[in-house]
PDB file of C-alpha atoms in Angstrom:
ATOM      1  CA  MET A   1     -73.755-217.171-142.061  1.00 54.00           C
ATOM      2  CA  ILE A   2     -72.641-218.285-138.657  1.00 61.00           C
ATOM      3  CA  GLY A   3     -68.919-219.233-138.613  1.00 64.00           C
ATOM      4  CA  VAL A   4     -67.826-216.562-141.073  1.00 79.00           C
ATOM      5  CA  MET A   5     -64.868-214.708-139.611  1.00 90.00           C
ATOM      6  CA  LEU A   6     -63.208-211.485-140.564  1.00 96.00           C
ATOM      7  CA  GLU A   7     -59.759-210.300-139.465  1.00 96.00           C
ATOM      8  CA  LEU A   8     -59.071-206.613-140.095  1.00 97.00           C
ATOM      9  CA  ARG A   9     -56.084-204.362-139.432  1.00 96.00           C
ATOM     10  CA  SER A  10     -56.930-200.852-137.964  1.00 97.00           C
ATOM     11  CA  TYR A  11     -54.113-198.508-138.778  1.00 96.00           C
ATOM     12  CA  ALA A  12     -52.698-195.511-136.814  1.00 97.00           C
ATOM     13  CA  LYS A  13     -52.367-192.062-138.269  1.00 97.00           C
ATOM     14  CA  ILE A  14     -50.201-189.017-137.717  1.00 96.00           C
ATOM     15  CA  ASN A  15     -50.954-185.358-138.380  1.00 97.00           C
ATOM     16  CA  LEU A  16     -48.158-184.142-140.642  1.00 96.00           C
ATOM     17  CA  ALA A  17     -49.676-180.665-140.377  1.00 98.00           C
ATOM     18  CA  LEU A  18     -52.471-179.437-138.214  1.00 98.00           C
ATOM     19  CA  SER A  19     -54.012-176.031-138.131  1.00 98.00           C
ATOM     20  CA  VAL A  20     -56.821-175.226-135.662  1.00 97.00           C
ATOM     21  CA  GLY A  21     -59.292-172.324-135.845  1.00 95.00           C
ATOM     22  CA  PRO A  22     -61.070-170.632-132.975  1.00 92.00           C
ATOM     23  CA  ALA A  23     -64.058-172.346-131.448  1.00 88.00           C
ATOM     24  CA  VAL A  24     -67.348-171.486-133.193  1.00 88.00           C
ATOM     25  CA  SER A  25     -70.743-170.541-131.667  1.00 84.00           C
ATOM     26  CA  ASP A  26     -72.895-171.357-134.699  1.00 83.00           C
ATOM     27  CA  PRO A  27     -74.485-173.680-135.675  1.00 80.00           C
ATOM     28  CA  PRO A  28     -75.685-174.477-132.060  1.00 84.00           C
ATOM     29  CA  GLU A  29     -74.885-178.164-132.421  1.00 80.00           C
ATOM     30  CA  ARG A  30     -71.272-177.288-133.147  1.00 81.00           C
ATOM     31  CA  ALA A  31     -70.968-174.617-130.444  1.00 79.00           C
ATOM     32  CA  GLY A  32     -67.563-174.862-128.836  1.00 84.00           C
ATOM     33  CA  PHE A  33     -66.005-176.998-131.571  1.00 89.00           C
ATOM     34  CA  HIS A  34     -62.911-175.943-133.413  1.00 94.00           C
ATOM     35  CA  PRO A  35     -62.611-176.164-137.289  1.00 95.00           C
ATOM     36  CA  ILE A  36     -59.482-177.820-138.434  1.00 97.00           C
ATOM     37  CA  ALA A  37     -57.303-178.209-141.474  1.00 98.00           C
ATOM     38  CA  SER A  38     -54.936-181.152-141.226  1.00 98.00           C
ATOM     39  CA  TRP A  39     -52.786-183.403-143.449  1.00 97.00           C
ATOM     40  CA  PHE A  40     -53.338-186.931-142.233  1.00 97.00           C
ATOM     41  CA  ALA A  41     -51.259-189.967-143.088  1.00 95.00           C
ATOM     42  CA  ALA A  42     -51.564-193.574-142.149  1.00 95.00           C
ATOM     43  CA  VAL A  43     -48.713-195.635-140.849  1.00 95.00           C
ATOM     44  CA  ASP A  44     -48.323-199.440-140.536  1.00 93.00           C
ATOM     45  CA  LEU A  45     -48.745-199.537-136.770  1.00 96.00           C
ATOM     46  CA  ALA A  46     -52.093-201.359-136.392  1.00 97.00           C
ATOM     47  CA  ASP A  47     -54.579-202.906-134.021  1.00 98.00           C
ATOM     48  CA  VAL A  48     -56.100-206.221-135.085  1.00 98.00           C
ATOM     49  CA  ILE A  49     -59.817-206.777-135.014  1.00 98.00           C
ATOM     50  CA  THR A  50     -61.414-210.242-135.305  1.00 98.00           C
ATOM     51  CA  LEU A  51     -65.172-210.384-136.078  1.00 98.00           C
ATOM     52  CA  GLU A  52     -67.567-213.352-136.167  1.00 97.00           C
ATOM     53  CA  ARG A  53     -71.338-213.614-136.333  1.00 95.00           C
ATOM     54  CA  SER A  54     -72.630-215.152-133.185  1.00 93.00           C
ATOM     55  CA  VAL A  55     -75.806-216.652-131.718  1.00 88.00           C
ATOM     56  CA  GLY A  56     -77.455-215.219-128.540  1.00 85.00           C
ATOM     57  CA  GLY A  57     -76.182-211.681-128.465  1.00 92.00           C
ATOM     58  CA  SER A  58     -72.886-209.786-128.915  1.00 97.00           C
ATOM     59  CA  ARG A  59     -69.697-210.178-127.087  1.00 97.00           C
ATOM     60  CA  PHE A  60     -66.715-207.782-127.157  1.00 98.00           C
ATOM     61  CA  GLU A  61     -63.163-208.204-125.879  1.00 98.00           C
ATOM     62  CA  VAL A  62     -60.716-205.325-126.042  1.00 98.00           C
ATOM     63  CA  VAL A  63     -57.108-206.000-124.888  1.00 98.00           C
ATOM     64  CA  TRP A  64     -53.629-204.789-125.283  1.00 97.00           C
ATOM     65  CA  ALA A  65     -51.216-206.989-127.321  1.00 96.00           C
ATOM     66  CA  ASP A  66     -49.713-208.336-124.132  1.00 95.00           C
ATOM     67  CA  GLY A  67     -53.075-209.545-123.006  1.00 94.00           C
ATOM     68  CA  ARG A  68     -53.906-206.718-120.478  1.00 95.00           C
ATOM     69  CA  ALA A  69     -57.429-205.475-120.461  1.00 93.00           C
ATOM     70  CA  VAL A  70     -57.963-201.791-121.480  1.00 95.00           C
ATOM     71  CA  ASP A  71     -58.649-199.400-118.592  1.00 93.00           C
ATOM     72  CA  TRP A  72     -61.851-197.879-120.008  1.00 95.00           C
ATOM     73  CA  PRO A  73     -65.521-199.169-119.948  1.00 95.00           C
ATOM     74  CA  LEU A  74     -66.498-201.186-123.041  1.00 95.00           C
ATOM     75  CA  GLU A  75     -69.488-198.914-123.551  1.00 94.00           C
ATOM     76  CA  ARG A  76     -67.187-196.014-124.127  1.00 95.00           C
ATOM     77  CA  ASP A  77     -64.916-197.867-126.516  1.00 97.00           C
ATOM     78  CA  LEU A  78     -65.342-196.428-130.034  1.00 98.00           C
ATOM     79  CA  PHE A  79     -65.531-199.802-131.639  1.00 98.00           C
ATOM     80  CA  VAL A  80     -68.340-200.876-129.455  1.00 98.00           C
ATOM     81  CA  ARG A  81     -70.086-197.527-130.196  1.00 98.00           C
ATOM     82  CA  ALA A  82     -69.805-198.211-133.929  1.00 99.00           C
ATOM     83  CA  HIS A  83     -71.602-201.543-133.420  1.00 99.00           C
ATOM     84  CA  ALA A  84     -74.327-199.826-131.417  1.00 98.00           C
ATOM     85  CA  VAL A  85     -74.754-197.143-134.075  1.00 98.00           C
ATOM     86  CA  LEU A  86     -75.209-199.823-136.743  1.00 98.00           C
ATOM     87  CA  GLU A  87     -77.805-201.622-134.680  1.00 98.00           C
ATOM     88  CA  SER A  88     -79.734-198.306-134.218  1.00 97.00           C
ATOM     89  CA  VAL A  89     -79.707-197.547-137.906  1.00 97.00           C
ATOM     90  CA  VAL A  90     -80.862-200.945-139.090  1.00 97.00           C
ATOM     91  CA  GLY A  91     -83.325-201.292-136.189  1.00 98.00           C
ATOM     92  CA  ARG A  92     -82.299-204.887-135.092  1.00 97.00           C
ATOM     93  CA  GLU A  93     -79.635-206.708-133.313  1.00 97.00           C
ATOM     94  CA  LEU A  94     -76.435-207.572-135.110  1.00 98.00           C
ATOM     95  CA  PRO A  95     -75.046-210.474-133.039  1.00 97.00           C
ATOM     96  CA  THR A  96     -71.382-210.245-133.203  1.00 98.00           C
ATOM     97  CA  ARG A  97     -68.315-211.697-131.373  1.00 97.00           C
ATOM     98  CA  ALA A  98     -65.432-209.296-131.675  1.00 98.00           C
ATOM     99  CA  ARG A  99     -61.871-209.125-130.267  1.00 98.00           C
ATOM    100  CA  VAL A 100     -59.839-206.032-130.610  1.00 98.00           C
ATOM    101  CA  VAL A 101     -56.031-206.435-129.992  1.00 98.00           C
ATOM    102  CA  LYS A 102     -54.616-202.918-129.473  1.00 98.00           C
ATOM    103  CA  ARG A 103     -51.066-201.995-130.370  1.00 96.00           C
ATOM    104  CA  ILE A 104     -51.819-198.279-130.985  1.00 96.00           C
ATOM    105  CA  PRO A 105     -51.246-196.274-127.785  1.00 92.00           C
ATOM    106  CA  ALA A 106     -54.368-194.709-126.230  1.00 90.00           C
ATOM    107  CA  GLY A 107     -54.523-191.038-125.673  1.00 85.00           C
ATOM    108  CA  GLY A 108     -51.552-190.476-127.950  1.00 91.00           C
ATOM    109  CA  GLY A 109     -52.903-188.596-130.916  1.00 94.00           C
ATOM    110  CA  LEU A 110     -52.692-191.514-133.228  1.00 96.00           C
ATOM    111  CA  GLY A 111     -56.411-192.126-133.720  1.00 96.00           C
ATOM    112  CA  GLY A 112     -56.562-195.695-132.581  1.00 96.00           C
ATOM    113  CA  GLY A 113     -60.039-195.491-131.256  1.00 97.00           C
ATOM    114  CA  SER A 114     -61.251-193.699-134.390  1.00 97.00           C
ATOM    115  CA  SER A 115     -59.566-196.272-136.551  1.00 98.00           C
ATOM    116  CA  ASN A 116     -61.244-199.108-134.638  1.00 98.00           C
ATOM    117  CA  ALA A 117     -64.634-197.407-135.126  1.00 98.00           C
ATOM    118  CA  ALA A 118     -64.120-197.019-138.942  1.00 98.00           C
ATOM    119  CA  ALA A 119     -62.974-200.692-139.220  1.00 98.00           C
ATOM    120  CA  GLY A 120     -65.988-201.735-137.053  1.00 98.00           C
ATOM    121  CA  LEU A 121     -68.525-199.861-139.230  1.00 98.00           C
ATOM    122  CA  ARG A 122     -67.223-201.489-142.401  1.00 98.00           C
ATOM    123  CA  GLY A 123     -66.456-204.876-140.964  1.00 98.00           C
ATOM    124  CA  ILE A 124     -69.713-205.351-139.087  1.00 98.00           C
ATOM    125  CA  ALA A 125     -71.729-204.159-142.187  1.00 98.00           C
ATOM    126  CA  ALA A 126     -69.885-206.640-144.357  1.00 97.00           C
ATOM    127  CA  LEU A 127     -70.322-209.491-141.785  1.00 97.00           C
ATOM    128  CA  HIS A 128     -73.986-208.988-141.599  1.00 97.00           C
ATOM    129  CA  GLY A 129     -74.612-208.047-145.257  1.00 96.00           C
ATOM    130  CA  LEU A 130     -75.986-204.652-144.571  1.00 97.00           C
ATOM    131  CA  ASP A 131     -76.816-202.377-147.445  1.00 95.00           C
ATOM    132  CA  ILE A 132     -75.768-198.929-146.262  1.00 97.00           C
ATOM    133  CA  ASP A 133     -74.713-196.462-148.920  1.00 97.00           C
ATOM    134  CA  ASP A 134     -71.491-194.510-148.753  1.00 97.00           C
ATOM    135  CA  ALA A 135     -73.072-191.195-147.804  1.00 97.00           C
ATOM    136  CA  ALA A 136     -74.968-192.726-144.916  1.00 97.00           C
ATOM    137  CA  MET A 137     -71.821-194.589-143.811  1.00 98.00           C
ATOM    138  CA  ARG A 138     -69.937-191.276-143.739  1.00 97.00           C
ATOM    139  CA  ARG A 139     -72.686-189.646-141.607  1.00 96.00           C
ATOM    140  CA  LEU A 140     -72.433-192.558-139.161  1.00 98.00           C
ATOM    141  CA  ALA A 141     -68.606-192.110-138.972  1.00 97.00           C
ATOM    142  CA  ALA A 142     -69.129-188.390-138.264  1.00 95.00           C
ATOM    143  CA  SER A 143     -71.616-189.113-135.469  1.00 95.00           C
ATOM    144  CA  ILE A 144     -69.012-191.223-133.697  1.00 97.00           C
ATOM    145  CA  GLY A 145     -65.980-188.983-133.887  1.00 94.00           C
ATOM    146  CA  SER A 146     -64.212-186.217-135.879  1.00 93.00           C
ATOM    147  CA  ASP A 147     -61.341-188.578-136.945  1.00 96.00           C
ATOM    148  CA  VAL A 148     -63.351-191.474-138.049  1.00 98.00           C
ATOM    149  CA  GLY A 149     -64.099-190.178-141.419  1.00 97.00           C
ATOM    150  CA  PHE A 150     -60.415-190.170-142.407  1.00 98.00           C
ATOM    151  CA  PHE A 151     -60.135-193.900-141.612  1.00 98.00           C
ATOM    152  CA  LEU A 152     -63.336-194.670-143.529  1.00 97.00           C
ATOM    153  CA  ASP A 153     -61.794-194.855-147.026  1.00 96.00           C
ATOM    154  CA  LEU A 154     -64.702-196.480-148.800  1.00 96.00           C
ATOM    155  CA  GLU A 155     -62.915-196.545-152.174  1.00 94.00           C
ATOM    156  CA  ARG A 156     -60.451-199.047-150.756  1.00 91.00           C
ATOM    157  CA  GLY A 157     -61.021-202.674-149.806  1.00 90.00           C
ATOM    158  CA  LEU A 158     -61.455-203.636-146.073  1.00 90.00           C
ATOM    159  CA  GLU A 159     -57.830-205.025-145.982  1.00 86.00           C
ATOM    160  CA  ARG A 160     -56.207-201.764-147.056  1.00 90.00           C
ATOM    161  CA  ALA A 161     -55.098-198.722-145.079  1.00 92.00           C
ATOM    162  CA  PRO A 162     -56.686-195.267-145.726  1.00 94.00           C
ATOM    163  CA  ARG A 163     -54.907-193.044-148.162  1.00 93.00           C
ATOM    164  CA  ALA A 164     -53.382-189.755-147.092  1.00 94.00           C
ATOM    165  CA  ALA A 165     -55.856-186.828-146.990  1.00 96.00           C
ATOM    166  CA  VAL A 166     -56.463-183.232-146.218  1.00 97.00           C
ATOM    167  CA  VAL A 167     -59.191-183.102-143.600  1.00 98.00           C
ATOM    168  CA  THR A 168     -61.111-179.936-143.003  1.00 98.00           C
ATOM    169  CA  GLY A 169     -64.272-178.601-141.322  1.00 96.00           C
ATOM    170  CA  PHE A 170     -64.966-180.611-138.128  1.00 94.00           C
ATOM    171  CA  GLY A 171     -63.367-183.643-139.684  1.00 94.00           C
ATOM    172  CA  GLU A 172     -66.266-184.375-142.026  1.00 93.00           C
ATOM    173  CA  THR A 173     -64.578-183.207-145.195  1.00 96.00           C
ATOM    174  CA  VAL A 174     -61.907-185.636-146.244  1.00 97.00           C
ATOM    175  CA  GLU A 175     -60.121-185.038-149.563  1.00 97.00           C
ATOM    176  CA  ARG A 176     -57.586-187.839-150.513  1.00 95.00           C
ATOM    177  CA  VAL A 177     -54.295-186.651-151.764  1.00 92.00           C
ATOM    178  CA  ASP A 178     -51.373-188.203-153.580  1.00 83.00           C
ATOM    179  CA  ALA A 179     -48.853-189.780-151.037  1.00 76.00           C
ATOM    180  CA  ALA A 180     -45.758-187.573-150.553  1.00 68.00           C
ATOM    181  CA  TRP A 181     -43.427-190.526-149.925  1.00 69.00           C
ATOM    182  CA  GLU A 182     -41.937-193.612-151.481  1.00 62.00           C
ATOM    183  CA  ARG A 183     -42.673-197.050-150.354  1.00 57.00           C
ATOM    184  CA  GLY A 184     -40.355-197.918-147.454  1.00 59.00           C
ATOM    185  CA  SER A 185     -40.298-194.249-146.238  1.00 79.00           C
ATOM    186  CA  ALA A 186     -40.139-194.418-142.436  1.00 89.00           C
ATOM    187  CA  VAL A 187     -40.955-192.371-139.345  1.00 95.00           C
ATOM    188  CA  THR A 188     -40.199-193.109-135.750  1.00 97.00           C
ATOM    189  CA  LEU A 189     -43.034-192.789-133.197  1.00 98.00           C
ATOM    190  CA  LEU A 190     -42.297-192.102-129.549  1.00 98.00           C
ATOM    191  CA  ALA A 191     -45.142-192.903-127.170  1.00 97.00           C
ATOM    192  CA  PRO A 192     -44.506-191.877-123.616  1.00 97.00           C
ATOM    193  CA  THR A 193     -46.159-193.392-120.479  1.00 94.00           C
ATOM    194  CA  PHE A 194     -48.375-190.430-120.118  1.00 94.00           C
ATOM    195  CA  GLY A 195     -51.214-189.232-122.267  1.00 91.00           C
ATOM    196  CA  CYS A 196     -52.656-185.799-122.931  1.00 93.00           C
ATOM    197  CA  SER A 197     -56.382-185.011-122.407  1.00 92.00           C
ATOM    198  CA  THR A 198     -57.767-183.635-125.741  1.00 91.00           C
ATOM    199  CA  VAL A 199     -60.286-181.498-123.666  1.00 92.00           C
ATOM    200  CA  GLU A 200     -57.574-180.019-121.636  1.00 96.00           C
ATOM    201  CA  VAL A 201     -55.297-179.343-124.575  1.00 96.00           C
ATOM    202  CA  TYR A 202     -58.059-177.490-126.378  1.00 95.00           C
ATOM    203  CA  ARG A 203     -58.822-175.559-123.235  1.00 95.00           C
ATOM    204  CA  ALA A 204     -55.171-174.507-123.155  1.00 96.00           C
ATOM    205  CA  PHE A 205     -55.284-173.711-126.856  1.00 96.00           C
ATOM    206  CA  ASP A 206     -58.313-171.447-126.349  1.00 94.00           C
ATOM    207  CA  ALA A 207     -56.442-169.652-123.536  1.00 94.00           C
ATOM    208  CA  THR A 208     -53.729-168.505-125.943  1.00 88.00           C
ATOM    209  CA  GLY A 209     -56.247-166.220-127.822  1.00 77.00           C
ATOM    210  CA  THR A 210     -57.902-166.320-131.179  1.00 68.00           C
ATOM    211  CA  LYS A 211     -56.112-168.350-133.846  1.00 81.00           C
ATOM    212  CA  ARG A 212     -56.298-168.056-137.640  1.00 91.00           C
ATOM    213  CA  LEU A 213     -57.045-171.364-139.528  1.00 96.00           C
ATOM    214  CA  ARG A 214     -54.249-171.851-141.952  1.00 96.00           C
ATOM    215  CA  GLU A 215     -55.916-174.138-144.365  1.00 98.00           C
ATOM    216  CA  ALA A 216     -54.020-172.806-147.343  1.00 98.00           C
ATOM    217  CA  ASP A 217     -50.721-173.647-145.569  1.00 97.00           C
ATOM    218  CA  VAL A 218     -51.767-177.187-144.932  1.00 98.00           C
ATOM    219  CA  ARG A 219     -52.921-177.633-148.528  1.00 97.00           C
ATOM    220  CA  ALA A 220     -49.473-176.297-149.782  1.00 96.00           C
ATOM    221  CA  LEU A 221     -47.615-178.793-147.707  1.00 95.00           C
ATOM    222  CA  ALA A 222     -49.755-181.639-148.855  1.00 94.00           C
ATOM    223  CA  ALA A 223     -49.430-180.716-152.497  1.00 92.00           C
ATOM    224  CA  GLY A 224     -45.588-180.286-152.265  1.00 87.00           C
ATOM    225  CA  PRO A 225     -42.968-182.430-153.933  1.00 83.00           C
ATOM    226  CA  GLY A 226     -42.107-184.264-150.724  1.00 82.00           C
ATOM    227  CA  ILE A 227     -41.946-183.920-146.928  1.00 88.00           C
ATOM    228  CA  ASP A 228     -39.659-181.316-145.560  1.00 90.00           C
ATOM    229  CA  PRO A 229     -39.778-182.036-141.750  1.00 92.00           C
ATOM    230  CA  SER A 230     -38.710-178.494-140.954  1.00 93.00           C
ATOM    231  CA  THR A 231     -41.943-177.100-142.509  1.00 95.00           C
ATOM    232  CA  LEU A 232     -44.470-179.289-140.653  1.00 97.00           C
ATOM    233  CA  PHE A 233     -46.473-177.671-137.864  1.00 97.00           C
ATOM    234  CA  ASN A 234     -49.136-178.478-135.227  1.00 98.00           C
ATOM    235  CA  ASP A 235     -51.124-175.627-133.704  1.00 97.00           C
ATOM    236  CA  LEU A 236     -51.849-177.761-130.683  1.00 97.00           C
ATOM    237  CA  ALA A 237     -48.278-178.653-129.795  1.00 97.00           C
ATOM    238  CA  GLY A 238     -47.702-175.695-127.520  1.00 96.00           C
ATOM    239  CA  ALA A 239     -50.995-176.289-125.722  1.00 96.00           C
ATOM    240  CA  ALA A 240     -50.167-180.014-125.301  1.00 96.00           C
ATOM    241  CA  GLU A 241     -46.752-179.172-123.890  1.00 97.00           C
ATOM    242  CA  SER A 242     -48.327-176.649-121.426  1.00 96.00           C
ATOM    243  CA  VAL A 243     -50.824-179.243-120.187  1.00 96.00           C
ATOM    244  CA  GLU A 244     -48.114-181.932-119.900  1.00 96.00           C
ATOM    245  CA  PRO A 245     -44.632-180.362-119.371  1.00 97.00           C
ATOM    246  CA  ARG A 246     -42.998-183.770-119.657  1.00 97.00           C
ATOM    247  CA  LEU A 247     -43.906-183.763-123.271  1.00 97.00           C
ATOM    248  CA  ARG A 248     -41.814-180.715-123.848  1.00 97.00           C
ATOM    249  CA  GLY A 249     -38.898-182.332-122.028  1.00 97.00           C
ATOM    250  CA  LEU A 250     -39.141-185.452-124.116  1.00 98.00           C
ATOM    251  CA  ARG A 251     -39.325-183.482-127.311  1.00 98.00           C
ATOM    252  CA  GLU A 252     -36.243-181.426-126.443  1.00 98.00           C
ATOM    253  CA  ARG A 253     -34.308-184.660-125.567  1.00 97.00           C
ATOM    254  CA  VAL A 254     -35.263-186.322-128.871  1.00 98.00           C
ATOM    255  CA  GLU A 255     -34.224-183.223-130.789  1.00 98.00           C
ATOM    256  CA  THR A 256     -30.910-183.179-128.936  1.00 98.00           C
ATOM    257  CA  MET A 257     -30.355-186.834-129.730  1.00 97.00           C
ATOM    258  CA  THR A 258     -31.203-186.557-133.397  1.00 97.00           C
ATOM    259  CA  GLY A 259     -30.246-183.057-134.277  1.00 97.00           C
ATOM    260  CA  GLU A 260     -33.652-182.812-136.046  1.00 96.00           C
ATOM    261  CA  ARG A 261     -37.144-181.561-135.143  1.00 96.00           C
ATOM    262  CA  ALA A 262     -39.584-183.770-133.302  1.00 98.00           C
ATOM    263  CA  HIS A 263     -43.297-183.212-133.871  1.00 98.00           C
ATOM    264  CA  VAL A 264     -46.450-183.756-131.818  1.00 98.00           C
ATOM    265  CA  SER A 265     -49.228-185.832-133.430  1.00 97.00           C
ATOM    266  CA  GLY A 266     -52.784-184.556-132.885  1.00 96.00           C
ATOM    267  CA  SER A 267     -53.304-183.352-129.342  1.00 95.00           C
ATOM    268  CA  GLY A 268     -50.486-185.485-128.096  1.00 94.00           C
ATOM    269  CA  SER A 269     -48.761-187.244-126.417  1.00 96.00           C
ATOM    270  CA  THR A 270     -47.067-189.173-129.258  1.00 97.00           C
ATOM    271  CA  LEU A 271     -44.102-187.567-130.896  1.00 98.00           C
ATOM    272  CA  PHE A 272     -42.731-188.446-134.328  1.00 98.00           C
ATOM    273  CA  THR A 273     -39.438-187.797-136.040  1.00 97.00           C
ATOM    274  CA  PHE A 274     -37.990-188.610-139.458  1.00 95.00           C
ATOM    275  CA  SER A 275     -34.536-189.185-138.047  1.00 95.00           C
ATOM    276  CA  ASP A 276     -33.094-192.726-138.225  1.00 93.00           C
ATOM    277  CA  ALA A 277     -30.960-192.141-135.123  1.00 96.00           C
ATOM    278  CA  ASP A 278     -31.045-194.837-132.481  1.00 96.00           C
ATOM    279  CA  LEU A 279     -33.576-193.786-129.854  1.00 97.00           C
ATOM    280  CA  SER A 280     -33.857-197.116-128.091  1.00 95.00           C
ATOM    281  CA  SER A 281     -32.309-195.698-124.873  1.00 96.00           C
ATOM    282  CA  LEU A 282     -35.534-193.796-124.313  1.00 97.00           C
ATOM    283  CA  ALA A 283     -37.187-197.182-123.565  1.00 94.00           C
ATOM    284  CA  MET A 284     -35.504-196.962-120.133  1.00 93.00           C
ATOM    285  CA  GLU A 285     -38.004-194.098-119.362  1.00 92.00           C
ATOM    286  CA  GLY A 286     -40.955-196.171-120.561  1.00 94.00           C
ATOM    287  CA  VAL A 287     -41.124-194.554-123.943  1.00 96.00           C
ATOM    288  CA  VAL A 288     -42.330-196.958-126.588  1.00 95.00           C
ATOM    289  CA  VAL A 289     -40.188-196.342-129.716  1.00 96.00           C
ATOM    290  CA  THR A 290     -41.695-197.686-132.941  1.00 95.00           C
ATOM    291  CA  ARG A 291     -40.231-197.445-136.384  1.00 95.00           C
ATOM    292  CA  CYS A 292     -43.058-197.359-138.867  1.00 94.00           C
ATOM    293  CA  GLU A 293     -43.529-197.071-142.636  1.00 91.00           C
ATOM    294  CA  PHE A 294     -45.953-194.754-144.288  1.00 89.00           C
ATOM    295  CA  ILE A 295     -48.694-196.425-146.232  1.00 82.00           C
ATOM    296  CA  GLY A 296     -49.520-194.927-149.563  1.00 60.00           C
ATOM    297  CA  ASP A 297     -48.964-195.003-153.274  1.00 49.00           C
ATOM    298  CA  ALA A 298     -45.280-194.507-154.291  1.00 35.00           C
ATOM    299  CA  LEU A 299     -45.540-191.081-155.981  1.00 34.00           C
ATOM    300  CA  ARG A 300     -42.963-188.715-154.416  1.00 33.00           C
ATOM    301  CA  GLY A 301     -40.015-189.086-152.118  1.00 32.00           C
ATOM    302  CA  VAL A 302     -39.321-187.820-148.619  1.00 33.00           C
ATOM    303  CA  GLY A 303     -37.019-184.848-148.708  1.00 33.00           C
ATOM    304  CA  SER A 304     -36.963-184.856-152.587  1.00 28.00           C
TER     305      SER A 304
END
C-alpha cells in the first residue's frame, strides 16, 4: 500500500573477542577467505532508516546525521545492494523510497554497512509483503557480507537490536548467547578521523604467518560470568596498527588516560574501552567519543 512508512534503527556492533584463522584454499569459492570465531555485541549507537513504498521506481538517499552526503557510490552501499538482491530473488521491481541517516562511522569496524543491509532485507520485505523464509533470508544476508548474518536476528521484531552472538565460519554461523552485562552497562567508543582498509589489514595479518583459530577461547569468554576487559582479544589488532600507526598511538594515549586497556573493534579503526574516564579532550584531535550502552537481556554483570 502506497503511503505506508517504516522507520528502523540499524545498530552498531563491537567485537568483544575476535580470533582469525589462516586463509583457506578450499572450497574454491572461499579461496583467500579467513574463518573467524568472534563474540559480537550490539550497542545503542544506530543509523536511522526510513522506508516508504513509491510509484515510478526506487529512490535512495544516504547521508550523515549532519546532512553531508556519504563519499561512496550508492551502488556500492550495502543497503542499496540488499534492495537489489531482494528484487533479483522475487523477479520484479520493489519500488521503494529510502533515506538512511548514518551515525555509525564508516570503515571503523562497527558494522554499520552490514547493519544497514540486514535492516534493509527485513524492512523492504515487510514493506512489500514478501514471503521469504528464514533460511532463504539468511542465505541472502551471507551473499551480501560476512557480518550481515549477525544483524539479521529473525527471532526478534524489526524494532529490536540483535542479541549478542558467537559468530563462526565465514560469518554464516550465528549462535545467540546470553548477554554478559546488566542493562545500563556502558562502553566508550573512540572513532578517529582515519579508517582502516579491511583488505590491507588482512594482508598484514597474513604476513605475520599462519595463525591458529581460537574458537574455544572465544566461546569460553562468551560463556563466562561477566566481561573482564583484560581477557578480551582481537587477532587483527596488531595488523590494523601496522597498517595505520596512528591507531597504535591513539590506543596508547587512551590507555595512559584511563589506566585500562583499550581494544580494537573488528579490523579497526574504532577503539572501545570500559573505562568511565573523561576522554572528551580527544575531540580536539577529531576523535568522536561516544558513550554507548550494550543492548541485551539483563542476565549477568560486567566485572562480576
